[in-house]
PDB file of C-alpha atoms in Angstrom:
ATOM      1  CA  MET A  28      72.622 -37.465   0.824  1.00  0.00           C
ATOM      2  CA  THR A  29      72.516 -37.520  -2.986  1.00  0.00           C
ATOM      3  CA  PHE A  30      69.817 -35.244  -4.631  1.00  0.00           C
ATOM      4  CA  PRO A  31      68.362 -36.999  -8.080  1.00  0.00           C
ATOM      5  CA  ASN A  32      69.748 -35.068 -11.019  1.00  0.00           C
ATOM      6  CA  PHE A  33      66.061 -34.203 -12.393  1.00  0.00           C
ATOM      7  CA  TYR A  34      64.780 -30.696 -11.525  1.00  0.00           C
ATOM      8  CA  TYR A  35      60.842 -29.499 -12.056  1.00  0.00           C
ATOM      9  CA  LYS A  36      60.926 -25.449 -13.528  1.00  0.00           C
ATOM     10  CA  ARG A  37      58.548 -24.026 -11.009  1.00  0.00           C
ATOM     11  CA  THR A  38      57.526 -20.564 -10.060  1.00  0.00           C
ATOM     12  CA  ALA A  39      57.788 -18.711  -6.494  1.00  0.00           C
ATOM     13  CA  ALA A  40      55.944 -16.032  -4.806  1.00  0.00           C
ATOM     14  CA  THR A  41      59.267 -13.877  -3.970  1.00  0.00           C
ATOM     15  CA  ALA A  42      61.905 -13.167  -5.932  1.00  0.00           C
ATOM     16  CA  LYS A  43      65.618 -13.976  -4.871  1.00  0.00           C
ATOM     17  CA  ALA A  44      69.066 -13.674  -6.686  1.00  0.00           C
ATOM     18  CA  CYS A  45      69.621 -15.485  -9.613  1.00  0.00           C
ATOM     19  CA  TYR A  46      72.442 -18.702  -8.536  1.00  0.00           C
ATOM     20  CA  ILE A  47      74.354 -17.478 -11.638  1.00  0.00           C
ATOM     21  CA  CYS A  48      74.032 -14.158 -11.961  1.00  0.00           C
ATOM     22  CA  TYR A  49      72.622 -12.770  -9.199  1.00  0.00           C
ATOM     23  CA  LYS A  50      69.708 -10.978 -11.040  1.00  0.00           C
ATOM     24  CA  PRO A  51      66.058 -10.836  -8.870  1.00  0.00           C
ATOM     25  CA  THR A  52      63.697 -14.206 -10.652  1.00  0.00           C
ATOM     26  CA  VAL A  53      60.805 -16.085  -9.833  1.00  0.00           C
ATOM     27  CA  THR A  54      61.910 -18.436 -11.588  1.00  0.00           C
ATOM     28  CA  VAL A  55      63.114 -21.983  -9.478  1.00  0.00           C
ATOM     29  CA  LEU A  56      64.545 -25.406 -10.366  1.00  0.00           C
ATOM     30  CA  ALA A  57      63.512 -27.742  -7.983  1.00  0.00           C
ATOM     31  CA  THR A  58      63.202 -31.900  -7.221  1.00  0.00           C
ATOM     32  CA  ILE A  59      59.698 -33.259  -7.158  1.00  0.00           C
ATOM     33  CA  ASP A  60      60.183 -33.140  -3.542  1.00  0.00           C
ATOM     34  CA  THR A  61      61.578 -29.865  -3.074  1.00  0.00           C
ATOM     35  CA  SER A  62      64.433 -31.062  -1.170  1.00  0.00           C
ATOM     36  CA  ASP A  63      66.997 -29.063  -3.086  1.00  0.00           C
ATOM     37  CA  PHE A  64      66.197 -26.035  -5.567  1.00  0.00           C
ATOM     38  CA  PHE A  65      68.045 -23.077  -6.997  1.00  0.00           C
ATOM     39  CA  TYR A  66      66.841 -19.671  -8.808  1.00  0.00           C
ATOM     40  CA  THR A  67      67.326 -19.394 -12.297  1.00  0.00           C
ATOM     41  CA  CYS A  68      66.917 -16.782 -14.636  1.00  0.00           C
ATOM     42  CA  PRO A  69      64.560 -18.057 -17.869  1.00  0.00           C
ATOM     43  CA  VAL A  70      67.557 -16.954 -20.230  1.00  0.00           C
ATOM     44  CA  HIS A  71      69.757 -19.744 -18.520  1.00  0.00           C
ATOM     45  CA  LEU A  72      67.047 -22.475 -18.767  1.00  0.00           C
ATOM     46  CA  THR A  73      67.924 -22.223 -22.666  1.00  0.00           C
ATOM     47  CA  ASP A  74      71.284 -21.997 -22.035  1.00  0.00           C
ATOM     48  CA  ARG A  75      72.300 -25.872 -23.591  1.00  0.00           C
ATOM     49  CA  GLY A  76      75.649 -26.228 -21.452  1.00  0.00           C
ATOM     50  CA  PHE A  77      73.454 -25.107 -18.246  1.00  0.00           C
ATOM     51  CA  ALA A  78      70.342 -27.549 -18.654  1.00  0.00           C
ATOM     52  CA  THR A  79      68.631 -30.265 -21.070  1.00  0.00           C
ATOM     53  CA  ARG A  80      64.645 -30.111 -20.938  1.00  0.00           C
ATOM     54  CA  ALA A  81      63.668 -33.236 -20.317  1.00  0.00           C
ATOM     55  CA  PRO A  82      61.360 -35.062 -22.798  1.00  0.00           C
ATOM     56  CA  ASP A  83      57.608 -34.687 -22.553  1.00  0.00           C
ATOM     57  CA  PRO A  84      56.262 -37.993 -22.413  1.00  0.00           C
ATOM     58  CA  GLU A  85      53.523 -38.729 -25.203  1.00  0.00           C
ATOM     59  CA  PRO A  86      49.941 -38.627 -24.322  1.00  0.00           C
ATOM     60  CA  ASP A  87      48.059 -41.252 -23.954  1.00  0.00           C
ATOM     61  CA  VAL A  88      44.976 -41.918 -26.151  1.00  0.00           C
ATOM     62  CA  LYS A  89      43.284 -43.647 -23.603  1.00  0.00           C
ATOM     63  CA  LYS A  90      43.749 -41.571 -20.903  1.00  0.00           C
ATOM     64  CA  ASP A  91      42.900 -38.582 -22.680  1.00  0.00           C
ATOM     65  CA  LYS A  92      38.782 -38.869 -22.306  1.00  0.00           C
ATOM     66  CA  GLY A  93      38.476 -34.968 -23.251  1.00  0.00           C
ATOM     67  CA  ALA A  94      39.542 -36.197 -26.882  1.00  0.00           C
ATOM     68  CA  VAL A  95      36.430 -36.497 -29.332  1.00  0.00           C
ATOM     69  CA  SER A  96      37.132 -39.019 -32.503  1.00  0.00           C
ATOM     70  CA  ALA A  97      35.781 -38.017 -36.081  1.00  0.00           C
ATOM     71  CA  GLU A  98      32.793 -40.159 -36.141  1.00  0.00           C
ATOM     72  CA  GLU A  99      31.637 -39.345 -32.649  1.00  0.00           C
ATOM     73  CA  ILE A 100      31.310 -35.608 -34.242  1.00  0.00           C
ATOM     74  CA  ALA A 101      29.622 -36.682 -37.115  1.00  0.00           C
ATOM     75  CA  LYS A 102      27.058 -38.536 -35.169  1.00  0.00           C
ATOM     76  CA  VAL A 103      25.850 -35.742 -33.399  1.00  0.00           C
ATOM     77  CA  LYS A 104      26.035 -33.046 -36.140  1.00  0.00           C
ATOM     78  CA  GLN A 105      23.743 -35.522 -38.193  1.00  0.00           C
ATOM     79  CA  GLU A 106      21.396 -35.781 -34.768  1.00  0.00           C
ATOM     80  CA  TRP A 107      21.329 -32.667 -34.592  1.00  0.00           C
ATOM     81  CA  GLU A 108      20.810 -31.638 -38.325  1.00  0.00           C
ATOM     82  CA  GLU A 109      17.743 -34.403 -37.969  1.00  0.00           C
ATOM     83  CA  LYS A 110      15.967 -32.749 -34.787  1.00  0.00           C
ATOM     84  CA  GLN A 111      16.613 -29.461 -36.606  1.00  0.00           C
ATOM     85  CA  ARG A 112      14.573 -31.025 -39.762  1.00  0.00           C
ATOM     86  CA  LEU A 113      11.869 -32.098 -37.671  1.00  0.00           C
ATOM     87  CA  LYS A 114      11.800 -28.843 -35.819  1.00  0.00           C
ATOM     88  CA  LYS A 115      11.137 -26.894 -39.561  1.00  0.00           C
ATOM     89  CA  GLU A 116       8.690 -29.571 -40.298  1.00  0.00           C
ATOM     90  CA  LYS A 117       6.582 -28.929 -37.409  1.00  0.00           C
ATOM     91  CA  GLU A 118       6.636 -25.557 -37.761  1.00  0.00           C
ATOM     92  CA  LYS A 119       5.206 -25.654 -41.174  1.00  0.00           C
ATOM     93  CA  GLU A 120       2.434 -28.050 -39.987  1.00  0.00           C
ATOM     94  CA  LYS A 121       1.655 -25.136 -37.535  1.00  0.00           C
ATOM     95  CA  LYS A 122       1.499 -22.408 -40.012  1.00  0.00           C
ATOM     96  CA  ALA A 123      -0.434 -24.985 -42.680  1.00  0.00           C
ATOM     97  CA  ASP A 124      -3.031 -26.179 -39.606  1.00  0.00           C
ATOM     98  CA  GLY A 125      -3.073 -22.463 -38.277  1.00  0.00           C
ATOM     99  CA  GLY A 126      -5.663 -21.718 -39.643  1.00  0.00           C
ATOM    100  CA  LYS A 127      -7.777 -24.560 -38.881  1.00  0.00           C
ATOM    101  CA  LYS A 128      -6.849 -24.316 -35.043  1.00  0.00           C
ATOM    102  CA  ASP A 129      -7.904 -20.629 -35.112  1.00  0.00           C
ATOM    103  CA  ASP A 130     -11.639 -21.989 -36.064  1.00  0.00           C
ATOM    104  CA  THR A 131     -11.736 -24.339 -33.089  1.00  0.00           C
ATOM    105  CA  ASP A 132     -10.215 -21.706 -30.707  1.00  0.00           C
ATOM    106  CA  GLY A 133     -12.527 -19.665 -32.003  1.00  0.00           C
ATOM    107  CA  GLU A 134     -15.719 -22.165 -31.199  1.00  0.00           C
ATOM    108  CA  ARG A 135     -14.107 -22.849 -28.005  1.00  0.00           C
ATOM    109  CA  LYS A 136     -14.133 -18.805 -27.025  1.00  0.00           C
ATOM    110  CA  ASP A 137     -17.874 -18.822 -28.497  1.00  0.00           C
ATOM    111  CA  ALA A 138     -18.807 -21.670 -25.585  1.00  0.00           C
ATOM    112  CA  GLY A 139     -17.067 -20.106 -23.297  1.00  0.00           C
ATOM    113  CA  GLU A 140     -18.824 -16.359 -24.060  1.00  0.00           C
ATOM    114  CA  GLU A 141     -21.954 -18.431 -23.797  1.00  0.00           C
ATOM    115  CA  LYS A 142     -21.214 -20.060 -20.291  1.00  0.00           C
ATOM    116  CA  ASP A 143     -20.277 -16.648 -18.805  1.00  0.00           C
ATOM    117  CA  VAL A 144     -23.479 -15.297 -20.392  1.00  0.00           C
ATOM    118  CA  ASP A 145     -25.503 -17.712 -18.006  1.00  0.00           C
ATOM    119  CA  ALA A 146     -23.698 -16.720 -15.015  1.00  0.00           C
ATOM    120  CA  GLN A 147     -24.132 -13.349 -15.596  1.00  0.00           C
ATOM    121  CA  ARG A 148     -27.759 -14.529 -15.946  1.00  0.00           C
ATOM    122  CA  ALA A 149     -27.938 -16.674 -12.561  1.00  0.00           C
ATOM    123  CA  LYS A 150     -26.605 -13.901 -10.928  1.00  0.00           C
ATOM    124  CA  ALA A 151     -28.740 -11.383 -12.277  1.00  0.00           C
ATOM    125  CA  GLU A 152     -31.392 -13.642 -11.379  1.00  0.00           C
ATOM    126  CA  GLY A 153     -30.354 -14.694  -7.669  1.00  0.00           C
ATOM    127  CA  GLN A 154     -29.702 -10.669  -7.148  1.00  0.00           C
ATOM    128  CA  SER A 155     -33.726 -10.307  -8.640  1.00  0.00           C
ATOM    129  CA  ARG A 156     -34.784 -12.938  -5.973  1.00  0.00           C
ATOM    130  CA  ALA A 157     -33.361 -11.395  -3.349  1.00  0.00           C
ATOM    131  CA  LYS A 158     -34.900  -8.226  -3.708  1.00  0.00           C
ATOM    132  CA  ASP A 159     -38.027  -9.625  -3.970  1.00  0.00           C
ATOM    133  CA  ILE A 160     -37.706 -11.560  -0.704  1.00  0.00           C
TER     134      ILE A 160
END
């Protein structure tokens, strides 16, 4: 049975003796299906005569969905600035119209007070009629 000469660096839960220096280590070199593995110290992995690091595959831009282009960032920033500008304009309008709205609110309050007074009068009249009977 032959094993591929391509190992992945993994971390084990328990420390065992290094294959080369017999010091305890949790670093393991294992094949993809873990059919072959051996413990080795991280120091030995930096030794060029022992193991050579495989080149990392270049990330594919199409596969990387998390990347955001500069155009998208500029678009979102512009939309946010527009919303903030509109928000400030509304606040200014509210401050400018604040005195006018208070007058209409005052009229509404007066009308509400009149209704309360009418309700109190009707209630009082109802009680006085009950006494008369």
